[in-house]
Tab-separated table of C-alpha atoms (C1' of nucleotides) in Angstrom:
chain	number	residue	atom	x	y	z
A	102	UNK	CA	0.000	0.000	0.000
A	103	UNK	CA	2.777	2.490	0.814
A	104	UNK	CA	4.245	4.388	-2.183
A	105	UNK	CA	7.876	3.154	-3.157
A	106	UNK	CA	10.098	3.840	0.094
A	107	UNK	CA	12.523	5.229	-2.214
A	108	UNK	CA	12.112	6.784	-5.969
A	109	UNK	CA	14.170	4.330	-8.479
A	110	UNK	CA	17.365	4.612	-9.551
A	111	UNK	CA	17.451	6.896	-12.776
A	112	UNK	CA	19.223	4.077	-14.960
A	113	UNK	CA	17.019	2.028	-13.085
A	114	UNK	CA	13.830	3.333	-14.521
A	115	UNK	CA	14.834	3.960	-18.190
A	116	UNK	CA	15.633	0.301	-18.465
A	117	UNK	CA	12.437	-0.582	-17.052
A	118	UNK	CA	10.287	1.420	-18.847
A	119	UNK	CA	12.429	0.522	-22.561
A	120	UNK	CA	11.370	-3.016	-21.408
A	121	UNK	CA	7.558	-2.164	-21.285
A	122	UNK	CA	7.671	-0.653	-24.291
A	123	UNK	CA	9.799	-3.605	-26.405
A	124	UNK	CA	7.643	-6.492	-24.165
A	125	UNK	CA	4.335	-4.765	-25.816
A	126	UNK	CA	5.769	-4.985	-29.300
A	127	UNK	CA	6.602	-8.379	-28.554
A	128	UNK	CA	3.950	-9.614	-27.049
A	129	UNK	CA	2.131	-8.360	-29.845
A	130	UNK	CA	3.941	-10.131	-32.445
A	131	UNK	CA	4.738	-13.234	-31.236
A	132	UNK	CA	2.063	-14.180	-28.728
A	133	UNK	CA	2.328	-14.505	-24.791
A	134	UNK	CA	4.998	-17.427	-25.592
A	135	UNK	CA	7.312	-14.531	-27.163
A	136	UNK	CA	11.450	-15.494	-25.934
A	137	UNK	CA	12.191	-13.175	-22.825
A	138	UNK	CA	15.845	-13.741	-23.624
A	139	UNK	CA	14.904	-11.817	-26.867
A	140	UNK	CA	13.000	-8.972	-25.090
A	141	UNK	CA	15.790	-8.213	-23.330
A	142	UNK	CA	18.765	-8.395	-25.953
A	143	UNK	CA	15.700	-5.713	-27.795
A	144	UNK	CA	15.525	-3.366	-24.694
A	145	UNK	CA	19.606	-3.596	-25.149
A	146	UNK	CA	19.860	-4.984	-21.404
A	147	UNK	CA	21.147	-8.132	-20.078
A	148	UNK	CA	18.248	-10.750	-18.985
A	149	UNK	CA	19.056	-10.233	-15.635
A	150	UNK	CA	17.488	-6.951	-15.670
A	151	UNK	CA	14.636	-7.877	-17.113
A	152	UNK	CA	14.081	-11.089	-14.306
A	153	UNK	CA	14.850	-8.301	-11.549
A	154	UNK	CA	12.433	-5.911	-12.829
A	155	UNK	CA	9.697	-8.744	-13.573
A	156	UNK	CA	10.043	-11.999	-12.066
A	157	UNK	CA	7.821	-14.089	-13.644
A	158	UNK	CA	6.387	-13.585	-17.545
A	159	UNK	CA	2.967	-12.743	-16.212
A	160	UNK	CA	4.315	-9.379	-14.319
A	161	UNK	CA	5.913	-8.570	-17.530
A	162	UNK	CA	2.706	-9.364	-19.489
A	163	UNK	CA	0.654	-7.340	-17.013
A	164	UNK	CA	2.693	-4.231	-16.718
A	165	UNK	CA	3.165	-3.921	-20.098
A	166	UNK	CA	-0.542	-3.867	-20.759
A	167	UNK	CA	-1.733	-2.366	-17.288
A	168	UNK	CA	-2.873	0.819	-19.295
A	169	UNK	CA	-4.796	-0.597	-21.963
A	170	UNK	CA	-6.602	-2.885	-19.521
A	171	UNK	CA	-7.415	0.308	-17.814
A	172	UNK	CA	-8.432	1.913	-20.620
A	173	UNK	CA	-10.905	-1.153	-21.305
A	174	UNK	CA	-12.802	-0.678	-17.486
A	175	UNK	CA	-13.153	2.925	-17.849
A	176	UNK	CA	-14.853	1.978	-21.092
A	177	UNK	CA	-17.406	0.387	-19.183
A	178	UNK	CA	-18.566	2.910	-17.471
A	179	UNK	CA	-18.913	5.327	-20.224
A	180	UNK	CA	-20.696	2.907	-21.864
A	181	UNK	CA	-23.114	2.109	-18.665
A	182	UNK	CA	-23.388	6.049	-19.147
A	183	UNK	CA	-24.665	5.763	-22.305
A	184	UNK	CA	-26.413	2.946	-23.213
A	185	UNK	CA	-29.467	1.168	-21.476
A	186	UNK	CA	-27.772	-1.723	-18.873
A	187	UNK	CA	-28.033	-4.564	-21.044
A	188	UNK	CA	-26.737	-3.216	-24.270
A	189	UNK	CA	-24.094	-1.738	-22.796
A	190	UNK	CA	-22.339	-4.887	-21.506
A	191	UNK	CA	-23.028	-6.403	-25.043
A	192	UNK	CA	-20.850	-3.241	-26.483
A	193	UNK	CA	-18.659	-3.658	-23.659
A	194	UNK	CA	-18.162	-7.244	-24.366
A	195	UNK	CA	-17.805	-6.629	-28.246
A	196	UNK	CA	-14.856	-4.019	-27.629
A	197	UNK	CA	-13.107	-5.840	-25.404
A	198	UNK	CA	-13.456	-9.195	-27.256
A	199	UNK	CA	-12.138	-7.107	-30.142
A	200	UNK	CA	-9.299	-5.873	-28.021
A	201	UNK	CA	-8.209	-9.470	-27.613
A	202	UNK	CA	-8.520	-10.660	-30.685
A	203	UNK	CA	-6.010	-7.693	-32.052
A	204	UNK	CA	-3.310	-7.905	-29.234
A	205	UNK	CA	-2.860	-11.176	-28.686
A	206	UNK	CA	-1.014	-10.632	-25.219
A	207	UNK	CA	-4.216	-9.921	-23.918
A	208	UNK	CA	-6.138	-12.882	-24.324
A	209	UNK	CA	-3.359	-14.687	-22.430
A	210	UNK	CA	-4.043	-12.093	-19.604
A	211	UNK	CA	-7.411	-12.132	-19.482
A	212	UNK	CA	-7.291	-16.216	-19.213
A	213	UNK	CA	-5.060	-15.941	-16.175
A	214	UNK	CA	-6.791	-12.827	-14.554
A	215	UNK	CA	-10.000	-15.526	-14.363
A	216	UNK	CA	-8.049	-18.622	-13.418
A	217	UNK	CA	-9.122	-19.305	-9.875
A	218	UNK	CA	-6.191	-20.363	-7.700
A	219	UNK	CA	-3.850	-18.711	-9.723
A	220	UNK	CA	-1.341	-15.966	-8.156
A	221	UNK	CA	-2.168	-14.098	-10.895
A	222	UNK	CA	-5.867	-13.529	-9.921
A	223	UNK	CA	-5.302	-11.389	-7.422
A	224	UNK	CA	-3.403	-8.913	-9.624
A	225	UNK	CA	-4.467	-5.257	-10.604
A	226	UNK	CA	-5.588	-6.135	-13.786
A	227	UNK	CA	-7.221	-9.206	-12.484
A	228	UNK	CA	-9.256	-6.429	-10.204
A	229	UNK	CA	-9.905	-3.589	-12.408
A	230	UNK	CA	-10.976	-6.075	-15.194
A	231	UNK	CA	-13.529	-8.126	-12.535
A	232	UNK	CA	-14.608	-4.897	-11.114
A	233	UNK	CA	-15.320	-3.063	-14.778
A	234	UNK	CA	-17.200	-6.200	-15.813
A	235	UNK	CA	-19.592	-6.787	-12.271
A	236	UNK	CA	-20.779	-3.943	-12.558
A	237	UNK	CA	-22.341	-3.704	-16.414
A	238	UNK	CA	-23.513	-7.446	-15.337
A	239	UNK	CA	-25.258	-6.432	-12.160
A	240	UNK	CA	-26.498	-3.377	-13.695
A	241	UNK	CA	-27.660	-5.702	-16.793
A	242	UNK	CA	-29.107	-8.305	-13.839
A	243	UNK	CA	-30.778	-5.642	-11.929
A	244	UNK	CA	-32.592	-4.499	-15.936
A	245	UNK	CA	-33.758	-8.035	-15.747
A	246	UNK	CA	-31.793	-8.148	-19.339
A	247	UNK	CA	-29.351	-11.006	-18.072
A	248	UNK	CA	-29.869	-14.441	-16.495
A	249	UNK	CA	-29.387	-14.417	-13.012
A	250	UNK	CA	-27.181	-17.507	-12.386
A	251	UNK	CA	-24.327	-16.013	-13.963
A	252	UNK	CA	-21.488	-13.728	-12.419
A	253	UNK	CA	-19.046	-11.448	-14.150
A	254	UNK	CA	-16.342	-13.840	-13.501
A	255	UNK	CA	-18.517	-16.200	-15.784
A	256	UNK	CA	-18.798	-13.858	-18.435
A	257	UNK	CA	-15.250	-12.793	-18.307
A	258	UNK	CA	-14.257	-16.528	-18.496
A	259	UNK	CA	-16.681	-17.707	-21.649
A	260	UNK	CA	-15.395	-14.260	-22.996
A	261	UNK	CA	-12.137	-15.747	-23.004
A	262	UNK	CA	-13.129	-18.801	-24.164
A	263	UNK	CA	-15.012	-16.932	-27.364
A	264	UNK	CA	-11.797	-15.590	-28.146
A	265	UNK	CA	-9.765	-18.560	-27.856
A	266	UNK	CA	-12.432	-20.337	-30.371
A	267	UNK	CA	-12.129	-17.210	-32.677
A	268	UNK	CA	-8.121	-17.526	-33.013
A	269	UNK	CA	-8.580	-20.658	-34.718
A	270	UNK	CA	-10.694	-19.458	-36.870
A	271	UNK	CA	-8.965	-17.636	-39.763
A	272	UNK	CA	-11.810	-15.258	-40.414
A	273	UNK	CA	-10.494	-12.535	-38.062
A	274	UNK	CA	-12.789	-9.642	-36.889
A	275	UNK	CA	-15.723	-10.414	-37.799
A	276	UNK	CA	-15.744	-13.546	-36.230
A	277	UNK	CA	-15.377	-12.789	-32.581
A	278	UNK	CA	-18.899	-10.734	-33.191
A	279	UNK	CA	-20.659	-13.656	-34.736
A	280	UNK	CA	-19.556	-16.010	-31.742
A	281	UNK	CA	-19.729	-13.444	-28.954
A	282	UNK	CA	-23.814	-12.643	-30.081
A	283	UNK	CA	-23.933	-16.283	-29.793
A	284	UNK	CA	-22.924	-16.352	-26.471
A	285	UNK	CA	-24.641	-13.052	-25.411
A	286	UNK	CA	-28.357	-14.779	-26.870
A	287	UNK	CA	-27.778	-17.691	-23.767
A	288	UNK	CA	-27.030	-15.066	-21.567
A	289	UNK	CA	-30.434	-13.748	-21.895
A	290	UNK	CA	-32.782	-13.273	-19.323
B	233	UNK	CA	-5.608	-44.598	-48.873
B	234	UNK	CA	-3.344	-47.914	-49.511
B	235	UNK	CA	-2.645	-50.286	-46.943
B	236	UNK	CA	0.820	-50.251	-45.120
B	237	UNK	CA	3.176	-51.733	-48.242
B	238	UNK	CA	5.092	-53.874	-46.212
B	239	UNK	CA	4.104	-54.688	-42.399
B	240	UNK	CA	5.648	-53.047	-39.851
B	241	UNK	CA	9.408	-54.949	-38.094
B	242	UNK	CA	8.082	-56.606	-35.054
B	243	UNK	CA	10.406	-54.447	-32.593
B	244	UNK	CA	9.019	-51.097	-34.469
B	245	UNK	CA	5.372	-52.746	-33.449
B	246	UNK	CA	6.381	-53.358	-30.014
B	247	UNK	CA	7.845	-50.044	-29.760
B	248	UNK	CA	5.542	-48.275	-31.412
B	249	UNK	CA	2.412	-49.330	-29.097
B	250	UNK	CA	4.504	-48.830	-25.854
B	251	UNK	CA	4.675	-45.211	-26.869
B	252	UNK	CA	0.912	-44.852	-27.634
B	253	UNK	CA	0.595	-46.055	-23.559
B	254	UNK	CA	3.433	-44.115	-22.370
B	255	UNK	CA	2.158	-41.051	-24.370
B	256	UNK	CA	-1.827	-41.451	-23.313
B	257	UNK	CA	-1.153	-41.271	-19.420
B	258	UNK	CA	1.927	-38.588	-20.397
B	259	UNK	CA	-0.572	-36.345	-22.003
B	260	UNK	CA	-3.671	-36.509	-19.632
B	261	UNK	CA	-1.492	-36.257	-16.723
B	262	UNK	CA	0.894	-33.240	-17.553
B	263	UNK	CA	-1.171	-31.515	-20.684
B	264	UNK	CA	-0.702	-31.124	-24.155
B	265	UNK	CA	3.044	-30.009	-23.270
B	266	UNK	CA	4.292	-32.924	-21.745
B	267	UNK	CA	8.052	-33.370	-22.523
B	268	UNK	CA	8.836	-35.917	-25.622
B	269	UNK	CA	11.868	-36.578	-24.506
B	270	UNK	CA	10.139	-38.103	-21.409
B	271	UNK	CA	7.818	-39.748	-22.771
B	272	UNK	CA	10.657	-41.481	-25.028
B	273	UNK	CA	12.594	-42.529	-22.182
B	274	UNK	CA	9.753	-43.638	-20.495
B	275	UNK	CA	8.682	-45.702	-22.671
B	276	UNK	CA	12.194	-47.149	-23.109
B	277	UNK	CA	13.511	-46.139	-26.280
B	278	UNK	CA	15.301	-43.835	-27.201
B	279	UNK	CA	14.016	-39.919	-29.065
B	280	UNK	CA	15.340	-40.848	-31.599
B	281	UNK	CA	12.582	-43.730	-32.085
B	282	UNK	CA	9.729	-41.256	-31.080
B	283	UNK	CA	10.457	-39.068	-33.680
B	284	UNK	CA	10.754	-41.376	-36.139
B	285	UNK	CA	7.072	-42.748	-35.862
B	286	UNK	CA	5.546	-39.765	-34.736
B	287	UNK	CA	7.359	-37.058	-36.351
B	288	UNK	CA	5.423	-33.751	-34.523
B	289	UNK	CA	3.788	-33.467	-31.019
B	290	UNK	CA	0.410	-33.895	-33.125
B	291	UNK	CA	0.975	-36.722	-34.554
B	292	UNK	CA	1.547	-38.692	-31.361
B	293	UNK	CA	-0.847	-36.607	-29.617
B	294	UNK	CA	-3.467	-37.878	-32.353
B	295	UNK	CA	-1.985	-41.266	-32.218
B	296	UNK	CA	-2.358	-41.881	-28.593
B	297	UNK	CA	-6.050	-40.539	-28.501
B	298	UNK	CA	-7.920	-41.930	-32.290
B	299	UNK	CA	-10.170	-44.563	-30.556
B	300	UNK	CA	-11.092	-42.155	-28.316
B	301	UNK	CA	-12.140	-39.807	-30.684
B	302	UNK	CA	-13.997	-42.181	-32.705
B	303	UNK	CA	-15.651	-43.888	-29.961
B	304	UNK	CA	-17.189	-40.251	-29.090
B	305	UNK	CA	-18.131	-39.938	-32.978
B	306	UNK	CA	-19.786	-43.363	-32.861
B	307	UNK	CA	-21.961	-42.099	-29.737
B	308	UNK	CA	-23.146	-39.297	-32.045
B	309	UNK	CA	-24.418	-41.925	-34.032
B	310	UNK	CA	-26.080	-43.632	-30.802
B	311	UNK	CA	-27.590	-40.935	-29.465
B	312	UNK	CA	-28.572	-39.903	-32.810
B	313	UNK	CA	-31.087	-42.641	-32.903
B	314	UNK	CA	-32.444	-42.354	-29.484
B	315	UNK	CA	-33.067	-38.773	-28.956
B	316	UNK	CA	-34.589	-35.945	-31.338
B	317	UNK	CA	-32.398	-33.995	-33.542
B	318	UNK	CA	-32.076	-30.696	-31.192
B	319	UNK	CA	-31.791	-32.689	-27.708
B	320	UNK	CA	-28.923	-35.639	-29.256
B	321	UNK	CA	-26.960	-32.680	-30.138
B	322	UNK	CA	-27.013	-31.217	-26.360
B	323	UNK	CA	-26.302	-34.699	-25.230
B	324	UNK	CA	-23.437	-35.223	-27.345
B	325	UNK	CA	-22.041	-31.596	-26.635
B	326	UNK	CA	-22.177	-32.795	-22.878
B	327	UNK	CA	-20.247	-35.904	-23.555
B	328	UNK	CA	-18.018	-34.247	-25.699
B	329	UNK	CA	-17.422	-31.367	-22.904
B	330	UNK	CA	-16.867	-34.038	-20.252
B	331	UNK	CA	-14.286	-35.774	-22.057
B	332	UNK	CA	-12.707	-32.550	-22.616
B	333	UNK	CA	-12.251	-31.651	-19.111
B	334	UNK	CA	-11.767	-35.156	-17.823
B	335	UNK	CA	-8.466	-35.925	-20.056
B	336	UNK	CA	-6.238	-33.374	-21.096
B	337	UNK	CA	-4.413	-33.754	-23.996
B	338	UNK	CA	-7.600	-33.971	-25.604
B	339	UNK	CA	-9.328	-30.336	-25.559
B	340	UNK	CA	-5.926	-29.537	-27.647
B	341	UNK	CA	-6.682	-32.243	-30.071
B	342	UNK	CA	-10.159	-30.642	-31.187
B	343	UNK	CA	-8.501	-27.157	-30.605
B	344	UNK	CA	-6.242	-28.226	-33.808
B	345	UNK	CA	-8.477	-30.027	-35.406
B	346	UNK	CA	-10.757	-27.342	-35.715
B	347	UNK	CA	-8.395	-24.774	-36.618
B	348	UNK	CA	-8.074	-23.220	-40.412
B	349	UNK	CA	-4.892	-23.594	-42.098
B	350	UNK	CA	-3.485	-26.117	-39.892
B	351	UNK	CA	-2.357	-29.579	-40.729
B	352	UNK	CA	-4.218	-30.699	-38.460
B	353	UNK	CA	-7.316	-30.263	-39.971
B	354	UNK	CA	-7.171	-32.623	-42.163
B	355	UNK	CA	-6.032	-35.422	-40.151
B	356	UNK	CA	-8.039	-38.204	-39.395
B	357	UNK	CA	-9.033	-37.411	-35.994
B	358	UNK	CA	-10.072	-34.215	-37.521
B	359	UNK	CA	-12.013	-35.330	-40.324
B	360	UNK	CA	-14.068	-37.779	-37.754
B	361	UNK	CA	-15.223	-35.241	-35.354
B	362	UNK	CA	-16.359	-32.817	-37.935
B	363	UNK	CA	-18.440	-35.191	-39.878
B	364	UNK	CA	-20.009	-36.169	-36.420
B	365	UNK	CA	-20.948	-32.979	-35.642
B	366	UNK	CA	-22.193	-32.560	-38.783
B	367	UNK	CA	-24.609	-35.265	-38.795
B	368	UNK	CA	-26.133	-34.028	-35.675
B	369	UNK	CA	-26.258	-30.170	-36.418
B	370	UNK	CA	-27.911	-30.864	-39.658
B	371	UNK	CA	-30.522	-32.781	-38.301
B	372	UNK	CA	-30.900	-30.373	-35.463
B	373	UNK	CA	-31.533	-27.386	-38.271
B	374	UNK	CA	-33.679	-29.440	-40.278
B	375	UNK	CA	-35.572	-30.259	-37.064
B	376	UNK	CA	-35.748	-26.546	-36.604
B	377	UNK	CA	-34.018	-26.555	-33.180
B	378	UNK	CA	-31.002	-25.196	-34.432
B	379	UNK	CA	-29.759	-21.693	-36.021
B	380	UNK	CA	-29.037	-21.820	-39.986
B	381	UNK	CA	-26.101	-19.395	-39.270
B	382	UNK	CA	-23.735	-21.953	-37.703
B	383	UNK	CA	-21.840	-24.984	-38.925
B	384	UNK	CA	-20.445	-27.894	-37.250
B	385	UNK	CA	-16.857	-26.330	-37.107
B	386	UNK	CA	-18.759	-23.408	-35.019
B	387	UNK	CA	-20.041	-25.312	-32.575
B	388	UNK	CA	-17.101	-27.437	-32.465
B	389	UNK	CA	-14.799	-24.235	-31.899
B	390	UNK	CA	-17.341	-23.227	-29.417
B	391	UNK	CA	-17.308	-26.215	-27.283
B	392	UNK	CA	-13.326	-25.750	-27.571
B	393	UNK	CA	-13.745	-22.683	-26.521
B	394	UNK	CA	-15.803	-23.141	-23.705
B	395	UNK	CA	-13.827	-26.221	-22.654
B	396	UNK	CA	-11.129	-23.771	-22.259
B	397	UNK	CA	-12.890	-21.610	-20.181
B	398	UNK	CA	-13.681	-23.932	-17.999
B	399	UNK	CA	-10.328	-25.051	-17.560
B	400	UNK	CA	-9.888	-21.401	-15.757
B	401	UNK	CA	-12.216	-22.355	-13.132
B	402	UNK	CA	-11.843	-24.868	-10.670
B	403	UNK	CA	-15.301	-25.944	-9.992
B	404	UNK	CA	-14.421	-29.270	-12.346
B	405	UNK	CA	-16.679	-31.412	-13.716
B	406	UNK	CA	-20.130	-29.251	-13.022
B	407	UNK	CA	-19.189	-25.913	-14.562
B	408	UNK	CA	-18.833	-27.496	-18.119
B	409	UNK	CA	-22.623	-28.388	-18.529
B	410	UNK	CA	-23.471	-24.878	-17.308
B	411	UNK	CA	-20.819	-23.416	-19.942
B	412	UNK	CA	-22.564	-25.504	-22.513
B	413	UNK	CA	-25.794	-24.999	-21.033
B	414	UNK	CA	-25.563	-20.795	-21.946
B	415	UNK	CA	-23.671	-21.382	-25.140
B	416	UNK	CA	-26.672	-23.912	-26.211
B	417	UNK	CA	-29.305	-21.480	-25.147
B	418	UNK	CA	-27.663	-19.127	-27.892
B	419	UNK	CA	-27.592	-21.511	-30.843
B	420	UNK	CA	-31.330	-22.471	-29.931
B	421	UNK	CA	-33.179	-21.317	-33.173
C	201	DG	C1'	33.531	18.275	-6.979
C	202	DT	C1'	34.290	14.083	-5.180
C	203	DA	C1'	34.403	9.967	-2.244
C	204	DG	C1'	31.909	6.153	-0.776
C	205	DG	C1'	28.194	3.236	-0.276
C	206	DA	C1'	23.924	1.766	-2.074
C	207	DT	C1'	21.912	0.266	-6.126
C	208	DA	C1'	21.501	-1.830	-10.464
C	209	DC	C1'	23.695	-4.011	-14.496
C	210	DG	C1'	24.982	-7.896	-17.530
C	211	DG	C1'	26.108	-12.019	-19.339
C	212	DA	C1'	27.905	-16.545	-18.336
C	213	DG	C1'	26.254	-20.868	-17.061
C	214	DA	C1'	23.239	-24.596	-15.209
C	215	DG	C1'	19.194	-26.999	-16.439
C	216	DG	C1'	15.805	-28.606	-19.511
C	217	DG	C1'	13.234	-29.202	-23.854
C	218	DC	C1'	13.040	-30.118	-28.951
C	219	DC	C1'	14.588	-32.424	-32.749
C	220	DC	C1'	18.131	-34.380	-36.173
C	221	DC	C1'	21.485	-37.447	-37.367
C	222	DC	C1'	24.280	-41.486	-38.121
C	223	DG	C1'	27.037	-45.568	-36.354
C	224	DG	C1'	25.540	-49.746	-34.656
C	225	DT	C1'	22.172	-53.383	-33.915
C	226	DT	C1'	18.294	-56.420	-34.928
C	227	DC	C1'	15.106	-58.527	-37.717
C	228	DT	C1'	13.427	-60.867	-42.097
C	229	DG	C1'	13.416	-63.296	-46.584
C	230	DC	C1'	15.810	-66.501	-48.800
D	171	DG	C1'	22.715	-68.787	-41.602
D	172	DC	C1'	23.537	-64.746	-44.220
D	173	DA	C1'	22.942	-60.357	-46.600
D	174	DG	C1'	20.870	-56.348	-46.471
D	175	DA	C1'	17.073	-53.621	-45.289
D	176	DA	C1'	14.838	-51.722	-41.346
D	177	DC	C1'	15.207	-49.867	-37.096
D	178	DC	C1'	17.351	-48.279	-32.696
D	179	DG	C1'	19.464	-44.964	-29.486
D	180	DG	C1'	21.431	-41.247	-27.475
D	181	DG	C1'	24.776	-37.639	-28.396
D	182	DG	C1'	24.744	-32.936	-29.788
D	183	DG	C1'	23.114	-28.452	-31.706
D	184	DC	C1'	19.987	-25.034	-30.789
D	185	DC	C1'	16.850	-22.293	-28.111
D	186	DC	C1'	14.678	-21.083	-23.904
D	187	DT	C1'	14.436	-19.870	-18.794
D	188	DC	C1'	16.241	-18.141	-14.676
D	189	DT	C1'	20.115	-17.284	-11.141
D	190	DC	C1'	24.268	-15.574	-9.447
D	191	DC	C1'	27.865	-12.404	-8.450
D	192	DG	C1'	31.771	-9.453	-10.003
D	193	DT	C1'	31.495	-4.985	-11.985
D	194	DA	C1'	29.730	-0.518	-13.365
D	195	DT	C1'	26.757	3.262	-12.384
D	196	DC	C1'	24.353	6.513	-9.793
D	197	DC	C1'	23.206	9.306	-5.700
D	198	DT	C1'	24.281	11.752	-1.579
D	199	DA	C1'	26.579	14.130	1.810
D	200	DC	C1'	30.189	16.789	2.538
DNA sequence: GTAGGATACGGAGAGGGCCCCCGGTTCTGC
DNA sequence: GCAGAACCGGGGGCCCTCTCCGTATCCTAC
């Protein structure tokens, strides 16, 4: 909870934030699997640095995508501003399925940000995402628009699912709409 | 299409089959990634012999798991005859989603088999689920239980997808006929 | 401006996985 | 039995992950 007891070192932070920037790129490109090894030689650091600065690939993964994950809750509630409760989730649902289906580190982050028991579920993104999402689903709930047996972590997870299904398809964007309406018609109320 | 030209060497046989065992308990104990090398030693031979018969992780992976496969094709044909069109489908999803969850390696065999461009698709194991689900999804629509905008390969991604999803969770065996539950609820016509 | 300690760097190396290759062995047809 | 085809095995190249520690860099206090 405290801020950092002490401000980084200014080396320090330039190497972290070049990493962010080349793990995005990379992530992008070559899929959550992309070689750390190769992130680093990119960032022109030694893979040391990289390990120190995130320990595991999922920190790297998250805080190189913390932001656009952010980006995707506030999106919620503009849309819950705009749109009547159970539309709004459907939009919500269709951006952020297409958000997944264009970066392809996020789908991977997504999948562990709804994995119960995993570290990883108890991570920022993990939060924000569950947070953005429970409350377009209660609000939809609430509308009577959407079945009441299902929670946002539900959602979230067949969301993920939707997009796995859609990346082996090769039909690209317009896909993930054509399964996701699928999935929002058994959502239903 | 030809049969083998010459029958296999009696120690290739031998060898052969006490991968396919090795391999099977490999793959639904550790996942899809389960080290080759292990499974070679394993199995007592050396990688060298793996690779020979089973020249990608596919091949084995299909290998080790065809009579499974077909036996759940042949229940579409079972179930086929004892249900209507719509509810044999369900039933066969559920079976389908069970097996899934239950072994491992083989929610990655229908994710390739159902994916465009692969190789995979137009293996055997492939080629035998998709007519399957075929059978039953045309009945269904010509019953008029059952969307006209989806194909078998849809609903066979779907269940993939879902089967993924459920993965995430860690209620087990229950969670997958809710999954399927909503995502049949959407196809309903 | 500089000395000194705290901080961070980097890349070698251990460990493991994948897959190919080829010298040696084992089987089969005659 | 014997020749030769068929097959075996595991060593080795390559790539990846992750750790460790001697070295370089930065910050601070004077």
């Amino acid at each position: 909870m405290m801020a950092q007891v002490r401000a980084m070192r200014a080396d320090a932070r330039r190497n972290y934030e070049r990493l962010l920037e080349v793990a995005a790129e990379a992530f992008a490109e070559h899929g959550e699997g992309a070689s750390l090894d190769d992130i680093a030689k990119r960032a022109g650091v030694g893979s040391g640095t990289l390990y120190r600065h995130f320990p595991t690939r999922q920190a790297l993964l998250e805080a190189a995508y913390v932001d656009r994950i952010e980006a995707i809750a506030a999106r919620a509630d503009t849309l819950a501003g705009q749109l009547p409760p159970g539309e709004a989730l459907v939009e919500w649902l269709n951006e952020l399925g297409a958000g997944l289906t264009q970066v392809r580190g996020l789908r991977a982050l997504l999948g562990s940000a709804v994995t119960e028991g995993s570290s990883a579920a108890a991570t920022v993104c993990a939060g924000t995402l569950r947070s953005a999402a429970a409350r377009l689903v209660e609000a939809a709930q609430q509308a009577g628009g959407l079945r009441q047996d299902v929670d946002a972590v539900d959602i979230l997870r067949l969301t993920h699912g939707v997009a796995t299904a859609v990346e082996l398809a090769d039909g690209e964007g317009q896909q993930i709409r054509r399964y996701l309406a699928l999935l929002v018609e058994g959502l239903r109320a």
